[in-house]
Short mmCIF file of C-alpha atoms in Angstrom, two decimals:
data_model
loop_
_atom_site.label_atom_id
_atom_site.label_comp_id
_atom_site.label_asym_id
_atom_site.label_seq_id
_atom_site.Cartn_x
_atom_site.Cartn_y
_atom_site.Cartn_z
CA MET A 1 19.54 11.83 -78.38
CA GLU A 2 20.67 8.80 -80.38
CA ASP A 3 18.25 6.08 -81.45
CA LEU A 4 16.72 4.41 -78.42
CA THR A 5 15.68 0.83 -77.96
CA ALA A 6 12.09 0.20 -76.91
CA ASP A 7 13.31 -0.63 -73.38
CA GLN A 8 15.36 2.58 -73.15
CA PHE A 9 12.42 4.66 -74.35
CA GLU A 10 10.09 2.94 -71.87
CA TYR A 11 12.55 3.72 -69.07
CA LEU A 12 12.66 7.39 -70.10
CA LYS A 13 8.86 7.45 -70.17
CA PHE A 14 8.35 5.61 -66.85
CA PRO A 15 11.56 6.01 -64.81
CA ILE A 16 9.94 4.65 -61.62
CA GLY A 17 7.76 2.12 -63.47
CA LYS A 18 4.13 2.34 -64.52
CA PHE A 19 1.40 2.80 -61.96
CA VAL A 20 -0.40 -0.48 -61.31
CA ARG A 21 -4.13 0.18 -61.68
CA GLY A 22 -6.19 -1.03 -58.76
CA THR A 23 -3.43 -0.45 -56.20
CA LYS A 24 -5.11 0.95 -53.09
CA ALA A 25 -3.81 2.38 -49.84
CA GLU A 26 -5.47 -0.20 -47.58
CA THR A 27 -3.73 0.25 -44.23
CA PRO A 28 -3.25 3.33 -42.06
CA GLU A 29 0.51 2.93 -42.53
CA ARG A 30 0.21 2.91 -46.33
CA VAL A 31 -2.17 5.88 -46.25
CA ALA A 32 0.37 7.80 -44.17
CA ALA A 33 3.18 6.88 -46.59
CA CYS A 34 1.16 8.08 -49.59
CA ILE A 35 0.26 11.33 -47.86
CA ALA A 36 3.92 11.85 -46.95
CA ALA A 37 4.94 11.35 -50.60
CA ILE A 38 2.37 13.92 -51.74
CA ASP A 39 3.41 16.29 -48.95
CA ALA A 40 7.07 16.04 -50.02
CA LEU A 41 6.45 16.88 -53.68
CA PRO A 42 6.71 20.69 -53.55
CA GLU A 43 10.12 20.52 -51.81
CA LYS A 44 11.42 17.72 -54.05
CA LEU A 45 10.26 19.46 -57.21
CA GLY A 46 11.75 22.74 -56.05
CA GLN A 47 15.09 21.04 -55.45
CA ALA A 48 14.94 19.25 -58.83
CA VAL A 49 14.52 22.52 -60.76
CA LYS A 50 16.68 24.73 -58.56
CA GLY A 51 19.24 26.68 -60.56
CA LEU A 52 18.07 25.50 -63.99
CA SER A 53 18.48 28.02 -66.78
CA GLU A 54 15.65 29.02 -69.11
CA ALA A 55 17.16 26.80 -71.82
CA GLN A 56 17.31 23.86 -69.40
CA LEU A 57 13.68 24.46 -68.35
CA ASP A 58 12.74 24.30 -72.04
CA THR A 59 14.47 20.94 -72.56
CA PRO A 60 12.23 17.88 -73.01
CA TYR A 61 12.88 15.08 -70.54
CA ARG A 62 12.68 12.55 -73.40
CA PRO A 63 12.16 12.61 -77.18
CA GLY A 64 8.58 13.69 -77.77
CA GLY A 65 8.11 14.47 -74.07
CA TRP A 66 7.25 17.64 -72.25
CA THR A 67 9.83 20.21 -71.29
CA VAL A 68 10.83 20.60 -67.65
CA ARG A 69 8.76 23.81 -67.61
CA GLN A 70 5.69 21.96 -68.88
CA VAL A 71 6.18 19.26 -66.25
CA VAL A 72 6.25 21.83 -63.43
CA HIS A 73 3.03 23.44 -64.68
CA HIS A 74 1.48 20.00 -65.30
CA TYR A 75 1.92 19.12 -61.63
CA CYS A 76 -0.27 22.11 -60.74
CA ASP A 77 -2.91 21.15 -63.29
CA SER A 78 -2.96 17.50 -62.30
CA HIS A 79 -2.86 17.92 -58.55
CA MET A 80 -5.38 20.77 -58.63
CA ASN A 81 -7.74 18.32 -60.35
CA GLY A 82 -6.81 15.70 -57.75
CA LEU A 83 -7.74 17.99 -54.88
CA GLU A 84 -11.04 18.83 -56.60
CA ARG A 85 -11.80 15.14 -57.11
CA PHE A 86 -11.25 14.43 -53.42
CA LYS A 87 -13.50 17.36 -52.46
CA TRP A 88 -16.25 16.37 -54.89
CA VAL A 89 -16.35 12.83 -53.54
CA LEU A 90 -16.27 13.99 -49.93
CA THR A 91 -19.06 16.52 -50.42
CA GLU A 92 -21.21 14.85 -53.08
CA GLY A 93 -20.58 11.15 -52.49
CA SER A 94 -19.83 8.95 -55.46
CA THR A 95 -19.64 11.34 -58.38
CA THR A 96 -18.65 11.54 -62.02
CA ILE A 97 -15.59 13.72 -62.45
CA LYS A 98 -14.85 16.17 -65.23
CA ALA A 99 -12.01 14.72 -67.26
CA TYR A 100 -9.42 16.97 -68.90
CA ASP A 101 -6.89 16.45 -71.68
CA GLN A 102 -3.57 16.93 -69.90
CA ALA A 103 -1.63 16.90 -73.16
CA LEU A 104 -3.67 19.82 -74.50
CA TRP A 105 -3.37 21.70 -71.21
CA ALA A 106 0.42 21.29 -71.46
CA GLU A 107 0.36 23.02 -74.86
CA LEU A 108 -1.34 26.18 -73.58
CA ALA A 109 0.74 29.37 -73.30
CA ASP A 110 0.98 29.27 -69.50
CA ALA A 111 2.47 25.76 -69.56
CA ARG A 112 4.87 26.44 -72.43
CA ARG A 113 6.17 29.92 -71.59
CA MET A 114 5.27 31.06 -68.09
CA PRO A 115 7.97 31.26 -65.41
CA ILE A 116 7.82 28.33 -63.00
CA ALA A 117 8.00 30.28 -59.71
CA PRO A 118 4.24 30.96 -59.51
CA SER A 119 3.47 27.29 -60.11
CA LEU A 120 5.96 26.19 -57.46
CA GLN A 121 4.31 28.59 -54.99
CA PHE A 122 0.82 27.47 -55.97
CA LEU A 123 1.79 23.81 -55.64
CA ALA A 124 3.18 24.37 -52.14
CA GLY A 125 0.02 26.09 -50.94
CA MET A 126 -2.35 23.67 -52.63
CA HIS A 127 -0.47 20.67 -51.28
CA ALA A 128 -0.60 22.09 -47.76
CA ARG A 129 -4.40 22.21 -48.03
CA TRP A 130 -4.67 18.81 -49.74
CA VAL A 131 -2.44 17.10 -47.18
CA PHE A 132 -4.40 18.66 -44.33
CA LEU A 133 -7.62 17.36 -45.89
CA MET A 134 -6.19 13.88 -46.53
CA CYS A 135 -4.97 13.60 -42.94
CA SER A 136 -8.56 14.12 -41.77
CA LEU A 137 -9.92 11.16 -43.75
CA SER A 138 -10.96 7.88 -42.20
CA MET A 139 -10.37 4.51 -43.81
CA ASP A 140 -14.11 4.50 -44.61
CA ASP A 141 -13.77 7.87 -46.40
CA LEU A 142 -11.08 6.34 -48.62
CA GLN A 143 -13.62 3.80 -49.91
CA LEU A 144 -15.69 6.59 -51.47
CA ALA A 145 -15.13 6.71 -55.22
CA PHE A 146 -15.45 8.79 -58.36
CA ASP A 147 -16.33 7.63 -61.86
CA TYR A 148 -14.78 8.64 -65.17
CA PRO A 149 -17.26 10.35 -67.52
CA ASP A 150 -17.12 7.55 -70.08
CA GLY A 151 -18.02 5.01 -67.39
CA SER A 152 -14.79 3.11 -67.96
CA ARG A 153 -13.51 3.26 -64.38
CA THR A 154 -14.52 3.77 -60.80
CA VAL A 155 -11.66 4.99 -58.61
CA PRO A 156 -11.88 4.81 -54.81
CA LEU A 157 -10.03 7.59 -52.99
CA ALA A 158 -7.68 4.88 -51.64
CA GLU A 159 -6.56 4.24 -55.23
CA ALA A 160 -6.46 7.95 -56.09
CA LEU A 161 -4.18 8.44 -53.08
CA GLU A 162 -1.78 5.82 -54.51
CA ILE A 163 -1.99 7.38 -57.99
CA TYR A 164 -1.03 10.84 -56.72
CA ALA A 165 1.73 9.44 -54.50
CA TRP A 166 3.15 7.66 -57.57
CA HIS A 167 2.67 10.78 -59.70
CA SER A 168 4.51 12.87 -57.09
CA ALA A 169 7.65 10.82 -57.76
CA HIS A 170 7.09 10.10 -61.48
CA HIS A 171 7.83 13.51 -63.01
CA VAL A 172 10.47 14.48 -60.45
CA ALA A 173 12.31 11.36 -61.65
CA HIS A 174 11.96 12.60 -65.24
CA ILE A 175 13.68 15.84 -64.26
CA THR A 176 16.42 14.30 -62.12
CA ARG A 177 17.24 11.66 -64.75
CA LEU A 178 17.42 14.36 -67.44
CA LYS A 179 19.80 16.36 -65.27
CA GLU A 180 21.98 13.27 -64.76
CA ARG A 181 22.03 12.47 -68.50
CA GLU A 182 22.87 16.07 -69.42
CA GLY A 183 25.39 16.56 -66.61
CA TRP A 184 23.55 19.58 -65.17
#
């Protein structure tokens, strides 16, 4: 890829824009829209990677970025942690989560070399459970929050719901934009 301007690189990094911290699903309609976005991810991701060759799966979506394969596996890691965070808060009340280094997880052998089919299957099953759980929540439940271990942030489930709805579109856009640029 030729030299990129700062704006071009930023667009490759955040094709749907950055998540705005503090954004919370505050109405039943917005909650439903966020849940629908999360529910749609397994199908949208499956369509985005359908028919890609091994070489295409091992192509980074931007200079210095993860490969398509790493992105697929990252969704499982990230959303598995998301489901756990929701469950911890719902069963323990306000709680401090266990943080993880997503960049290091993406460098592990499973993320770099494993076929994507098991992760697509896992994501579909996990999302079915997560969506079912989210649909059972009240607006009061969404005010429950978790804390980051360093004490830097408290995140209500209403904000976490927005984060994961955004995230559900974020990396799919990386893949679809890469496919458009490469003519796949």
